[in-house]
CSV table of C-alpha atoms in Angstrom, one decimal:
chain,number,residue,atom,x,y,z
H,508,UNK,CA,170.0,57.7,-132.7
H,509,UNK,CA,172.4,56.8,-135.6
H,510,UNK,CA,175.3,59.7,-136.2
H,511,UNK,CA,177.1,57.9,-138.5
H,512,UNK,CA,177.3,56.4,-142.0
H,513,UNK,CA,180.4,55.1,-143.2
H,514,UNK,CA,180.9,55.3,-147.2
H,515,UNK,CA,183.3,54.3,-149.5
H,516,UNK,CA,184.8,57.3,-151.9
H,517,UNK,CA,185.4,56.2,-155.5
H,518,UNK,CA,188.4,57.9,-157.1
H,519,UNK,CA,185.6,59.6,-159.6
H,520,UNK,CA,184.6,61.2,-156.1
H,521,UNK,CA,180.9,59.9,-156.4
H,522,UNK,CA,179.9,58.9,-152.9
H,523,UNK,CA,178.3,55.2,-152.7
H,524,UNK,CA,176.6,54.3,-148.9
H,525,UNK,CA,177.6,51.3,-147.1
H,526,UNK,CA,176.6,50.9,-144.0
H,527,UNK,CA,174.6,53.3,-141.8
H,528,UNK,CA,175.7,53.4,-138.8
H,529,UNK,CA,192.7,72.7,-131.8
H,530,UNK,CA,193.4,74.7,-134.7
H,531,UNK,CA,195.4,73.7,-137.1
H,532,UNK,CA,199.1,72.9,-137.0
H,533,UNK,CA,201.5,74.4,-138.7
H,534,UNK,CA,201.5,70.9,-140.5
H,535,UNK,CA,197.8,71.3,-141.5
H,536,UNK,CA,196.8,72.4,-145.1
H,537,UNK,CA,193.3,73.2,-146.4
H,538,UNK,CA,192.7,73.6,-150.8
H,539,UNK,CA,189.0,74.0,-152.8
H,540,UNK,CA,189.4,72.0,-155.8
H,541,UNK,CA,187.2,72.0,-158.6
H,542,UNK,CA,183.9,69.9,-157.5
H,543,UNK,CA,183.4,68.6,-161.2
H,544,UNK,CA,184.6,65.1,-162.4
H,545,UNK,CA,184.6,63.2,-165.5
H,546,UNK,CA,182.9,60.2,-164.9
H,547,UNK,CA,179.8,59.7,-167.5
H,548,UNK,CA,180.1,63.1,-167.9
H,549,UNK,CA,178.2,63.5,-164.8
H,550,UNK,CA,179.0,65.5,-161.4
H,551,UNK,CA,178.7,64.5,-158.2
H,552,UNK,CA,178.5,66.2,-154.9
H,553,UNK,CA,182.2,66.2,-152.3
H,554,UNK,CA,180.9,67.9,-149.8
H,555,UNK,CA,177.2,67.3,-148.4
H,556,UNK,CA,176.5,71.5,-148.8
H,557,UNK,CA,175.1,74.4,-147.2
H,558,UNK,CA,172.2,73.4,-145.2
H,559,UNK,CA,173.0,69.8,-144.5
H,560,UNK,CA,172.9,68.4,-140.9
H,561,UNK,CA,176.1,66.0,-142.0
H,562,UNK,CA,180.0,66.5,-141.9
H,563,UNK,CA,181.8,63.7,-144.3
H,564,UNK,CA,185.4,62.9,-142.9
H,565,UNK,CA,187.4,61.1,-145.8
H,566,UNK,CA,190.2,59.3,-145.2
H,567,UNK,CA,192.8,58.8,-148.2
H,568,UNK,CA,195.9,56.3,-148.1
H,569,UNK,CA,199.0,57.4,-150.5
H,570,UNK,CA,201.4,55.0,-148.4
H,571,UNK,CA,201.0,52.1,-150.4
H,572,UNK,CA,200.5,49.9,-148.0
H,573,UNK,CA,197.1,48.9,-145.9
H,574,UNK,CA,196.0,51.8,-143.4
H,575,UNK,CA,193.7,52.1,-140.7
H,576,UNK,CA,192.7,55.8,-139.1
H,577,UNK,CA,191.5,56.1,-136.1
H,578,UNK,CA,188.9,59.3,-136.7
H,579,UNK,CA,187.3,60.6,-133.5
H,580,UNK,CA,185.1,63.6,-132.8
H,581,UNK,CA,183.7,65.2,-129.7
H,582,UNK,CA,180.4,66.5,-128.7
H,583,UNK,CA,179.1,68.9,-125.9
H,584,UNK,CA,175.9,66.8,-125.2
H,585,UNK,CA,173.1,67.4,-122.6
H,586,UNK,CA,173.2,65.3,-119.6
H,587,UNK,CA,170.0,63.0,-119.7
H,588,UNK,CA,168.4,61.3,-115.8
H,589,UNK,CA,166.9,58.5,-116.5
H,590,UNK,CA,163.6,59.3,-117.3
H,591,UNK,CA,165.1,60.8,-120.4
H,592,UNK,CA,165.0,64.6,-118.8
H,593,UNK,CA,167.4,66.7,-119.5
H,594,UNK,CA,169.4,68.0,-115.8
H,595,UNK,CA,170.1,71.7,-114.8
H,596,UNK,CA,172.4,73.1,-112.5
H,597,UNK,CA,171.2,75.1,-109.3
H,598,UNK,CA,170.9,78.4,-112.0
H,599,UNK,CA,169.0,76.6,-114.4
H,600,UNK,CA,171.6,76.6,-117.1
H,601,UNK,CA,170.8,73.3,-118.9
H,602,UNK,CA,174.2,70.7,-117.4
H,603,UNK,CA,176.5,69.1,-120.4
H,604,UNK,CA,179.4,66.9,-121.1
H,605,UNK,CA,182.1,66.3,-123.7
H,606,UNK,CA,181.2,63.0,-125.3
H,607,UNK,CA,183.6,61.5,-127.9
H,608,UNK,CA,183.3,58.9,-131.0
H,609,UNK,CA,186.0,56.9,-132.6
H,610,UNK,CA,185.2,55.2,-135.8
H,611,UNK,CA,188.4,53.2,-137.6
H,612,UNK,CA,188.7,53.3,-141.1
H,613,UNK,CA,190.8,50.5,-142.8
H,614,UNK,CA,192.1,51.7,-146.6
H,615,UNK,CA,194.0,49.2,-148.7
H,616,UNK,CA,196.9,50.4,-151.5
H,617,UNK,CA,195.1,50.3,-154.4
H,618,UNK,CA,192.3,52.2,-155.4
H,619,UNK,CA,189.0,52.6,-155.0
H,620,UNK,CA,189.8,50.5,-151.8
H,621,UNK,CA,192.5,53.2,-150.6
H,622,UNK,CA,189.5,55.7,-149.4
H,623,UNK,CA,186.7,55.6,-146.9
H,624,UNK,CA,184.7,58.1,-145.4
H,625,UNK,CA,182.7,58.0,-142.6
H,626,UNK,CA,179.6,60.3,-142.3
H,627,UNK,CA,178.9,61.6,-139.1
H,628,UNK,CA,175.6,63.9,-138.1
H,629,UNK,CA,175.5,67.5,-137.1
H,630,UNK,CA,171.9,67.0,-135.1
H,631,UNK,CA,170.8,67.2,-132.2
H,632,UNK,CA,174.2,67.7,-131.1
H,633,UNK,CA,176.9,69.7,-133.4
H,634,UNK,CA,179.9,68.2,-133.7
H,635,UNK,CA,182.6,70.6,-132.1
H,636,UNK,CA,185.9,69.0,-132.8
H,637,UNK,CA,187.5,66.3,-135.3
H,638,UNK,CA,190.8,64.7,-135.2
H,639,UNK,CA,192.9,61.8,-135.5
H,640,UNK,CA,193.5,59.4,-132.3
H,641,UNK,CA,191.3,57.9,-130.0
H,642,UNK,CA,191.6,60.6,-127.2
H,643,UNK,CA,193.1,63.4,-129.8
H,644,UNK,CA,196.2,63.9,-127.9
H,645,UNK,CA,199.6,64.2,-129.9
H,646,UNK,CA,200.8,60.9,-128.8
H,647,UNK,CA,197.9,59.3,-130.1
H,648,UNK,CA,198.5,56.7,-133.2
H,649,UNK,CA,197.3,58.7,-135.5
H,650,UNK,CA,197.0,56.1,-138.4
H,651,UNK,CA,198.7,52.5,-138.5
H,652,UNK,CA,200.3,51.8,-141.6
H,653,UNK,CA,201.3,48.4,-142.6
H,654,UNK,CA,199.0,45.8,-141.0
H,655,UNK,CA,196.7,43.3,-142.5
H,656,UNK,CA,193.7,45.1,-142.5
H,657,UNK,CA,190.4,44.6,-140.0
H,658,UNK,CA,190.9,41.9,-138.0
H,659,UNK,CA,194.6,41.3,-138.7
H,660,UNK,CA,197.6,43.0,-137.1
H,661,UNK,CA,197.5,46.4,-136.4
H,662,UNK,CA,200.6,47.7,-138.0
H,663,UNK,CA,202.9,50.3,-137.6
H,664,UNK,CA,201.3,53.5,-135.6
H,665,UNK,CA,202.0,57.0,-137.1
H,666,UNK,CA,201.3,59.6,-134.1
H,667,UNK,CA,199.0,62.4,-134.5
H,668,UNK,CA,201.5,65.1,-133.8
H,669,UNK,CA,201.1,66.5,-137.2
H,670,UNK,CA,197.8,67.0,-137.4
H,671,UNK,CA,196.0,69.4,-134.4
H,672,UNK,CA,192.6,68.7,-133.9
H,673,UNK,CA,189.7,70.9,-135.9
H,674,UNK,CA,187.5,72.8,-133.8
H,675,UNK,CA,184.5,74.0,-135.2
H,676,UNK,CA,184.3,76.8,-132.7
H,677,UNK,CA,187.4,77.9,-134.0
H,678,UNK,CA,186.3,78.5,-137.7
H,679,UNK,CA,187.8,75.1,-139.1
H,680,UNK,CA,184.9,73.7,-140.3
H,681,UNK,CA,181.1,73.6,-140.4
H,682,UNK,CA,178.1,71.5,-140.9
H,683,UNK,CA,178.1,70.5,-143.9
H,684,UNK,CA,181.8,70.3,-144.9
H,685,UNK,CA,184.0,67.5,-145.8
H,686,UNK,CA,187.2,66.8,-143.6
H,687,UNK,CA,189.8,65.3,-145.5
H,688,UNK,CA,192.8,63.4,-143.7
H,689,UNK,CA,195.3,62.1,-146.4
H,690,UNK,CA,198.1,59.5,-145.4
H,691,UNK,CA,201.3,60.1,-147.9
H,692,UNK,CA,204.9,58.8,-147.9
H,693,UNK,CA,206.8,62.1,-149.3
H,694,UNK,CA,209.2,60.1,-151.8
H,695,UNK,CA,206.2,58.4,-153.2
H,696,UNK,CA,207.7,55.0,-152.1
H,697,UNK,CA,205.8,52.2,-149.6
H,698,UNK,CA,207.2,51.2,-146.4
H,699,UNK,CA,209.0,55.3,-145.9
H,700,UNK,CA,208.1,57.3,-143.6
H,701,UNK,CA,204.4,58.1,-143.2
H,702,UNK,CA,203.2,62.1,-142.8
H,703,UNK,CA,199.7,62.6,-142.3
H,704,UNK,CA,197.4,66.1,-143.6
H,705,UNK,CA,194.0,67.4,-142.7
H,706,UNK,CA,192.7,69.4,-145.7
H,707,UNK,CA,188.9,71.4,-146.1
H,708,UNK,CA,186.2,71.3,-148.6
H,709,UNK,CA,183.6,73.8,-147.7
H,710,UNK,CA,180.0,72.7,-148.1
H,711,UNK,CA,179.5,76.8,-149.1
H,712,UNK,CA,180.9,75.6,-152.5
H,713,UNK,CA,179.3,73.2,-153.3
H,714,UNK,CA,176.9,73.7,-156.5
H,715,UNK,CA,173.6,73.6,-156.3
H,716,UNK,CA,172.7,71.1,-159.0
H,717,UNK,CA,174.0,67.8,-160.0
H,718,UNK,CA,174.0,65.6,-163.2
H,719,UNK,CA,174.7,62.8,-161.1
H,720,UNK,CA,173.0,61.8,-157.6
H,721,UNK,CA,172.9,63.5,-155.1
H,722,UNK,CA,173.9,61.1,-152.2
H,723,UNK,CA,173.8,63.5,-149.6
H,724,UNK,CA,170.2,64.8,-150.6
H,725,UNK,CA,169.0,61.0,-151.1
H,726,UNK,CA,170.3,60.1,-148.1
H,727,UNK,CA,169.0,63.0,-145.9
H,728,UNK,CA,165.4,62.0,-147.2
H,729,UNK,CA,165.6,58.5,-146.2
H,730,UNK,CA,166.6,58.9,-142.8
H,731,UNK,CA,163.3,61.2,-142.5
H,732,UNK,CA,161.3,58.4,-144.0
H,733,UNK,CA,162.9,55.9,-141.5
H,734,UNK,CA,161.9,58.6,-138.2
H,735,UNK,CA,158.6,58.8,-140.0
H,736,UNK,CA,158.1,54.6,-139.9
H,737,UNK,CA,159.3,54.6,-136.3
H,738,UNK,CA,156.9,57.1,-135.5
């Protein structure tokens, strides 16, 4: 089953699909901007909204230079034999396990090219935590800054330290929210010193109609039709 989509973020915040695929620090902020751009005069859903079985993470690069994060979440998922049955313990409580995902996102200076998102599925399994770094430890790089984008080298790695992991248990998101991590140099200037945010849109915010598309809706009804083909 597919968890992910990865999608590029346009600077007029309308979502475009391109391929389907533990609190916070002191250092970790969270704002609700206004979910209303002027692009056509239209509006266009930043979160995918109450209801929705996806959480977007975006990633935005302010460092100038080419950036690749390294966004990984973790899910408790049931343990499957191989017959496809699910195993209980000797109680009968149903056995699980933490199983991670990393997905690396490569942003470029200038925009639209400086933000990508990747979209990953609350269903079956919630997603419990998000964070930056392959095994979301502190030390972890974090973000590397600098490189020559996919393929090329890797560049300089900023650690994670900053930014704590977001646990869902703990309130810090939901289903249907958008995660932001943002990439900045504080004086504004490329090749400084890199800090790194996590920031909140709650999908509770979001409006209800759009002049616009609504990817999130459009894409929800697609996957159906594709489990509805394959069955």
């Amino acid at each position: 089953m597919q968890r992910k989509c990865i999608v590029e973020i346009a600077l007029t915040v309308s979502v475009v699909v391109t391929a389907m695929g533990i609190g916070c620090g002191a250092n970790a902020s969270f704002f609700n901007p206004a979910f209303v751009n002027t692009n056509l005069g239209g509006q266009f859903p930043l979160t995918p909204g109450p209801g929705a079985a996806f959480i977007l993470v975006r990633c935005v690069n302010e460092t100038g230079d080419v950036a690749e994060f390294t966004v990984t979440v973790e899910r408790e998922v049931f343990v499957i034999d191989e017959e496809g049955l699910r195993q209980f313990d000797d109680l009968g409580n149903p056995v699980t396990t933490s199983e991670r995902e990393t997905v690396r996102l490569t942003t470029f200076a200038a925009p639209p090219a400086n933000e990508l998102g990747v979209l990953f599925s609350c269903s079956p399994e919630p997603v419990n935590i998000i964070g930056l770094g392959e095994n979301l430890l502190p030390s972890d790089a974090a973000v590397y800054v600098g490189g020559q984008g996919a393929g090329g080298a890797a560049g300089a790695g900023v650690s994670a330290a900053d930014v704590n992991p977001l646990s869902r248990t703990a309130g810090n998101f939901g289903c249907g929210d958008t995660v932001i991590f943002r990439a900045f140099t504080p004086g504004g200037l490329a090749g400084g010193s890199v800090s790194i945010q996590s920031l909140l849109l709650p999908g509770y915010e979001q409006p209800s109609i759009f002049a616009g598309p609504d990817t999130f809706t459009n894409l929800s009804e697609f996957l159906e039709s594709q489990v509805r083909e394959d069955g």
